[in-house]
Amino acid sequence: MAKKKSLSIKKKHWVNIHAPKIFNEQVIGETYTSDVDSMINRFLSVSLANITNEPQKQNISIKFKITGVKEGSLETEVYGLSMLPAAVKRLVRRNRCKIDDSFVVQTKDKKVVRIKPIVLTRGKPTSSVLSAMKKFVRAHIALRFSKLNFNDFVQEVINKRFHHDLLKPLKKIYPVAVFEIREFSVVPPEKKKVKILRPVQKQETKPETKKEEKPEKQEKN
């Protein structure tokens, strides 16, 4: 009589999910699973307010990708950021023009990222002014991205340093009420054939040299 094979059933258990180093590897969630490795390459979205303990950031969501297992816990990396649609709608008011854009840039550490900025003006500028503002925002973001590693850029967006550095020169074109990074996300490898906006390096202008004035010839009497 043939013996019956005993099936080994793995018991499910709770596994902690940790944020990356830029968020001090704090626990951002947990999952109930019997196979920890099966969770790799899955995604998790968390309110930024819960991570930073800043209630004013409750309208921003951070998306994490599970990348590996360490000491029985799951490790992650930042995959994207997005403002809640309701928060974006509240920004739009009367007598304001909205500049929405979407383009792909590359970081210093070769991360390809789709970024979606939004600009709201004070008043209603002409179409040529709007075009100039859009062009400036694109150029500034592409250049800044090329000089920063991805994690450094994430930190600059979260602490608003990136916003402040862009706003000052942008306001010289036209008064601005709001500038925000509405969304950004890492472009997956299978879609990396998308067109990347390359930075335009600023050329230093040489100071003009004054021509030496020749002394006037005195007329002989």
CSV table of C-alpha atoms in Angstrom, one decimal:
chain,number,residue,atom,x,y,z
A,1,MET,CA,0.0,0.0,0.0
A,2,ALA,CA,1.5,3.3,-1.1
A,3,LYS,CA,2.2,5.9,1.6
A,4,LYS,CA,0.5,9.2,1.4
A,5,LYS,CA,2.8,12.2,1.0
A,6,SER,CA,2.5,14.7,3.7
A,7,LEU,CA,2.0,18.3,2.4
A,8,SER,CA,4.0,20.9,4.3
A,9,ILE,CA,1.8,23.9,4.8
A,10,LYS,CA,3.6,27.2,5.6
A,11,LYS,CA,1.9,29.2,8.3
A,12,LYS,CA,1.2,32.8,7.7
A,13,HIS,CA,2.7,35.5,9.9
A,14,TRP,CA,2.9,39.3,10.1
A,15,VAL,CA,6.0,40.8,8.4
A,16,ASN,CA,7.1,44.5,8.9
A,17,ILE,CA,7.7,46.7,5.9
A,18,HIS,CA,10.4,49.3,6.4
A,19,ALA,CA,11.0,52.7,4.7
A,20,PRO,CA,14.4,53.3,3.0
A,21,LYS,CA,17.2,55.2,4.8
A,22,ILE,CA,16.0,58.6,3.8
A,23,PHE,CA,13.1,58.0,6.1
A,24,ASN,CA,15.2,56.4,8.8
A,25,GLU,CA,14.1,52.9,7.9
A,26,GLN,CA,11.0,53.3,10.1
A,27,VAL,CA,8.1,50.8,9.9
A,28,ILE,CA,5.5,52.0,7.4
A,29,GLY,CA,3.3,48.9,7.3
A,30,GLU,CA,3.0,45.2,7.7
A,31,THR,CA,1.6,42.3,5.7
A,32,TYR,CA,0.2,38.9,6.5
A,33,THR,CA,2.0,36.3,4.4
A,34,SER,CA,3.5,32.8,4.4
A,35,ASP,CA,6.0,33.6,1.8
A,36,VAL,CA,8.1,36.7,2.3
A,37,ASP,CA,9.9,36.5,-1.0
A,38,SER,CA,6.5,36.7,-2.9
A,39,MET,CA,6.1,40.3,-1.7
A,40,ILE,CA,9.1,41.5,-3.6
A,41,ASN,CA,8.3,44.0,-6.4
A,42,ARG,CA,4.9,44.8,-4.9
A,43,PHE,CA,3.9,48.4,-4.0
A,44,LEU,CA,2.7,50.2,-0.9
A,45,SER,CA,1.3,53.8,-0.7
A,46,VAL,CA,1.6,55.7,2.6
A,47,SER,CA,0.5,59.3,3.6
A,48,LEU,CA,3.6,61.5,3.9
A,49,ALA,CA,2.1,62.9,7.1
A,50,ASN,CA,2.3,59.5,8.8
A,51,ILE,CA,6.0,59.3,8.0
A,52,THR,CA,7.2,62.8,8.8
A,53,ASN,CA,4.6,63.4,11.7
A,54,GLU,CA,3.6,66.7,9.9
A,55,PRO,CA,-0.2,67.0,9.6
A,56,GLN,CA,0.1,69.6,6.8
A,57,LYS,CA,1.5,66.9,4.5
A,58,GLN,CA,-1.6,64.7,4.7
A,59,ASN,CA,-2.5,65.5,1.1
A,60,ILE,CA,0.7,63.9,-0.2
A,61,SER,CA,1.1,60.2,-0.8
A,62,ILE,CA,4.4,58.4,-1.1
A,63,LYS,CA,4.6,55.2,-3.1
A,64,PHE,CA,7.1,52.6,-2.1
A,65,LYS,CA,8.3,49.5,-4.0
A,66,ILE,CA,9.3,46.4,-2.0
A,67,THR,CA,12.8,45.5,-3.1
A,68,GLY,CA,14.1,42.8,-0.8
A,69,VAL,CA,14.1,40.9,2.6
A,70,LYS,CA,16.4,41.8,5.5
A,71,GLU,CA,16.4,39.9,8.8
A,72,GLY,CA,12.8,38.8,8.3
A,73,SER,CA,11.5,42.3,7.3
A,74,LEU,CA,10.8,43.8,3.9
A,75,GLU,CA,12.9,46.6,2.5
A,76,THR,CA,11.6,49.3,0.2
A,77,GLU,CA,12.6,52.2,-2.1
A,78,VAL,CA,10.8,55.3,-3.0
A,79,TYR,CA,8.9,54.8,-6.3
A,80,GLY,CA,6.8,58.0,-6.6
A,81,LEU,CA,4.9,60.8,-5.0
A,82,SER,CA,1.5,62.3,-5.7
A,83,MET,CA,-0.8,65.0,-4.4
A,84,LEU,CA,-4.4,63.9,-3.7
A,85,PRO,CA,-6.7,65.1,-6.6
A,86,ALA,CA,-8.9,66.9,-4.0
A,87,ALA,CA,-5.9,68.9,-2.8
A,88,VAL,CA,-5.0,69.9,-6.4
A,89,LYS,CA,-8.6,71.1,-7.0
A,90,ARG,CA,-8.5,73.3,-3.9
A,91,LEU,CA,-5.5,75.2,-5.3
A,92,VAL,CA,-7.3,76.3,-8.4
A,93,ARG,CA,-9.3,79.5,-8.0
A,94,ARG,CA,-10.7,82.3,-10.1
A,95,ASN,CA,-8.5,84.8,-11.9
A,96,ARG,CA,-5.7,82.2,-12.0
A,97,CYS,CA,-4.2,80.4,-15.0
A,98,LYS,CA,-3.0,76.8,-14.5
A,99,ILE,CA,0.1,75.4,-16.2
A,100,ASP,CA,0.0,71.6,-16.1
A,101,ASP,CA,2.9,69.6,-17.6
A,102,SER,CA,4.3,66.1,-17.8
A,103,PHE,CA,7.8,65.1,-19.0
A,104,VAL,CA,10.6,62.7,-18.4
A,105,VAL,CA,14.0,63.5,-16.9
A,106,GLN,CA,17.0,61.6,-15.7
A,107,THR,CA,18.9,62.0,-12.3
A,108,LYS,CA,22.6,62.0,-11.7
A,109,ASP,CA,22.4,58.3,-10.7
A,110,LYS,CA,20.6,57.5,-13.9
A,111,LYS,CA,17.1,57.1,-12.5
A,112,VAL,CA,14.5,57.9,-15.2
A,113,VAL,CA,11.6,59.7,-13.7
A,114,ARG,CA,8.3,61.1,-15.1
A,115,ILE,CA,7.5,64.4,-13.3
A,116,LYS,CA,4.3,66.4,-13.4
A,117,PRO,CA,4.6,70.0,-12.1
A,118,ILE,CA,1.8,72.5,-11.7
A,119,VAL,CA,2.0,76.3,-11.7
A,120,LEU,CA,-0.8,78.7,-10.8
A,121,THR,CA,-0.4,82.4,-11.7
A,122,ARG,CA,-1.8,85.5,-10.1
A,123,GLY,CA,-4.0,86.9,-12.8
A,124,LYS,CA,-4.2,85.8,-16.4
A,125,PRO,CA,-1.0,86.3,-18.4
A,126,THR,CA,-0.8,86.1,-22.2
A,127,SER,CA,-0.2,82.9,-24.0
A,128,SER,CA,3.4,83.9,-24.8
A,129,VAL,CA,4.1,84.5,-21.1
A,130,LEU,CA,2.6,81.1,-20.2
A,131,SER,CA,4.8,79.5,-22.8
A,132,ALA,CA,7.9,81.2,-21.4
A,133,MET,CA,7.0,80.1,-17.9
A,134,LYS,CA,6.4,76.5,-19.0
A,135,LYS,CA,9.8,76.5,-20.9
A,136,PHE,CA,11.6,77.9,-17.9
A,137,VAL,CA,10.1,75.3,-15.5
A,138,ARG,CA,11.1,72.4,-17.8
A,139,ALA,CA,14.6,73.7,-18.2
A,140,HIS,CA,15.1,74.3,-14.4
A,141,ILE,CA,13.8,70.9,-13.4
A,142,ALA,CA,15.8,69.0,-16.0
A,143,LEU,CA,19.0,70.8,-15.0
A,144,ARG,CA,18.4,70.4,-11.3
A,145,PHE,CA,17.5,66.7,-11.7
A,146,SER,CA,20.8,66.0,-13.6
A,147,LYS,CA,22.8,67.3,-10.7
A,148,LEU,CA,21.1,65.3,-7.9
A,149,ASN,CA,20.8,61.7,-7.0
A,150,PHE,CA,17.2,60.4,-6.9
A,151,ASN,CA,17.0,60.2,-3.1
A,152,ASP,CA,18.4,63.7,-2.7
A,153,PHE,CA,15.8,65.0,-5.1
A,154,VAL,CA,13.0,63.3,-3.1
A,155,GLN,CA,14.2,65.0,0.1
A,156,GLU,CA,14.3,68.4,-1.7
A,157,VAL,CA,10.7,68.0,-2.9
A,158,ILE,CA,9.5,66.9,0.6
A,159,ASN,CA,11.2,69.8,2.4
A,160,LYS,CA,10.2,72.3,-0.3
A,161,ARG,CA,13.7,73.5,-1.0
A,162,PHE,CA,13.3,72.6,-4.6
A,163,HIS,CA,10.1,74.7,-4.8
A,164,HIS,CA,11.7,77.8,-3.2
A,165,ASP,CA,14.7,77.7,-5.5
A,166,LEU,CA,12.5,77.6,-8.6
A,167,LEU,CA,9.9,80.1,-7.5
A,168,LYS,CA,12.2,83.1,-7.1
A,169,PRO,CA,13.4,83.3,-10.7
A,170,LEU,CA,10.0,82.1,-12.0
A,171,LYS,CA,8.3,85.1,-10.4
A,172,LYS,CA,10.5,87.4,-12.4
A,173,ILE,CA,8.6,86.3,-15.5
A,174,TYR,CA,5.2,86.7,-14.0
A,175,PRO,CA,3.6,86.7,-10.5
A,176,VAL,CA,3.1,83.1,-9.2
A,177,ALA,CA,0.6,82.0,-6.6
A,178,VAL,CA,1.5,78.3,-6.4
A,179,PHE,CA,4.1,75.9,-7.6
A,180,GLU,CA,3.9,72.3,-6.7
A,181,ILE,CA,5.3,68.9,-7.9
A,182,ARG,CA,1.9,67.3,-8.4
A,183,GLU,CA,3.3,63.9,-9.1
A,184,PHE,CA,6.5,62.1,-10.0
A,185,SER,CA,7.2,58.4,-10.5
A,186,VAL,CA,10.1,56.1,-11.6
A,187,VAL,CA,9.8,55.0,-15.2
A,188,PRO,CA,10.0,51.1,-15.2
A,189,PRO,CA,12.8,49.6,-17.3
A,190,GLU,CA,10.5,48.2,-20.0
A,191,LYS,CA,9.4,51.8,-20.7
A,192,LYS,CA,12.8,53.5,-20.7
A,193,LYS,CA,12.6,54.2,-24.4
A,194,VAL,CA,10.5,57.3,-23.6
A,195,LYS,CA,11.9,60.7,-24.7
A,196,ILE,CA,14.1,62.2,-21.9
A,197,LEU,CA,14.2,66.0,-21.5
A,198,ARG,CA,18.0,66.7,-21.5
A,199,PRO,CA,19.3,69.6,-19.4
A,200,VAL,CA,20.6,72.7,-21.1
A,201,GLN,CA,23.8,73.8,-19.4
A,202,LYS,CA,23.9,77.5,-18.6
A,203,GLN,CA,26.7,79.3,-20.4
A,204,GLU,CA,28.7,81.8,-18.4
A,205,THR,CA,28.7,85.2,-20.2
A,206,LYS,CA,32.1,86.9,-20.2
A,207,PRO,CA,32.0,90.5,-19.0
A,208,GLU,CA,32.3,93.1,-21.7
A,209,THR,CA,35.7,94.8,-21.9
A,210,LYS,CA,35.6,98.5,-22.6
A,211,LYS,CA,37.7,99.7,-25.5
A,212,GLU,CA,40.4,102.1,-24.7
A,213,GLU,CA,39.6,105.6,-25.8
A,214,LYS,CA,42.3,107.2,-27.9
A,215,PRO,CA,43.3,110.8,-26.9
A,216,GLU,CA,42.0,113.4,-29.3
A,217,LYS,CA,44.7,115.0,-31.5
A,218,GLN,CA,45.2,118.6,-30.9
A,219,GLU,CA,44.9,120.8,-33.9
A,220,LYS,CA,48.0,122.8,-34.7
A,221,ASN,CA,47.5,126.6,-35.1
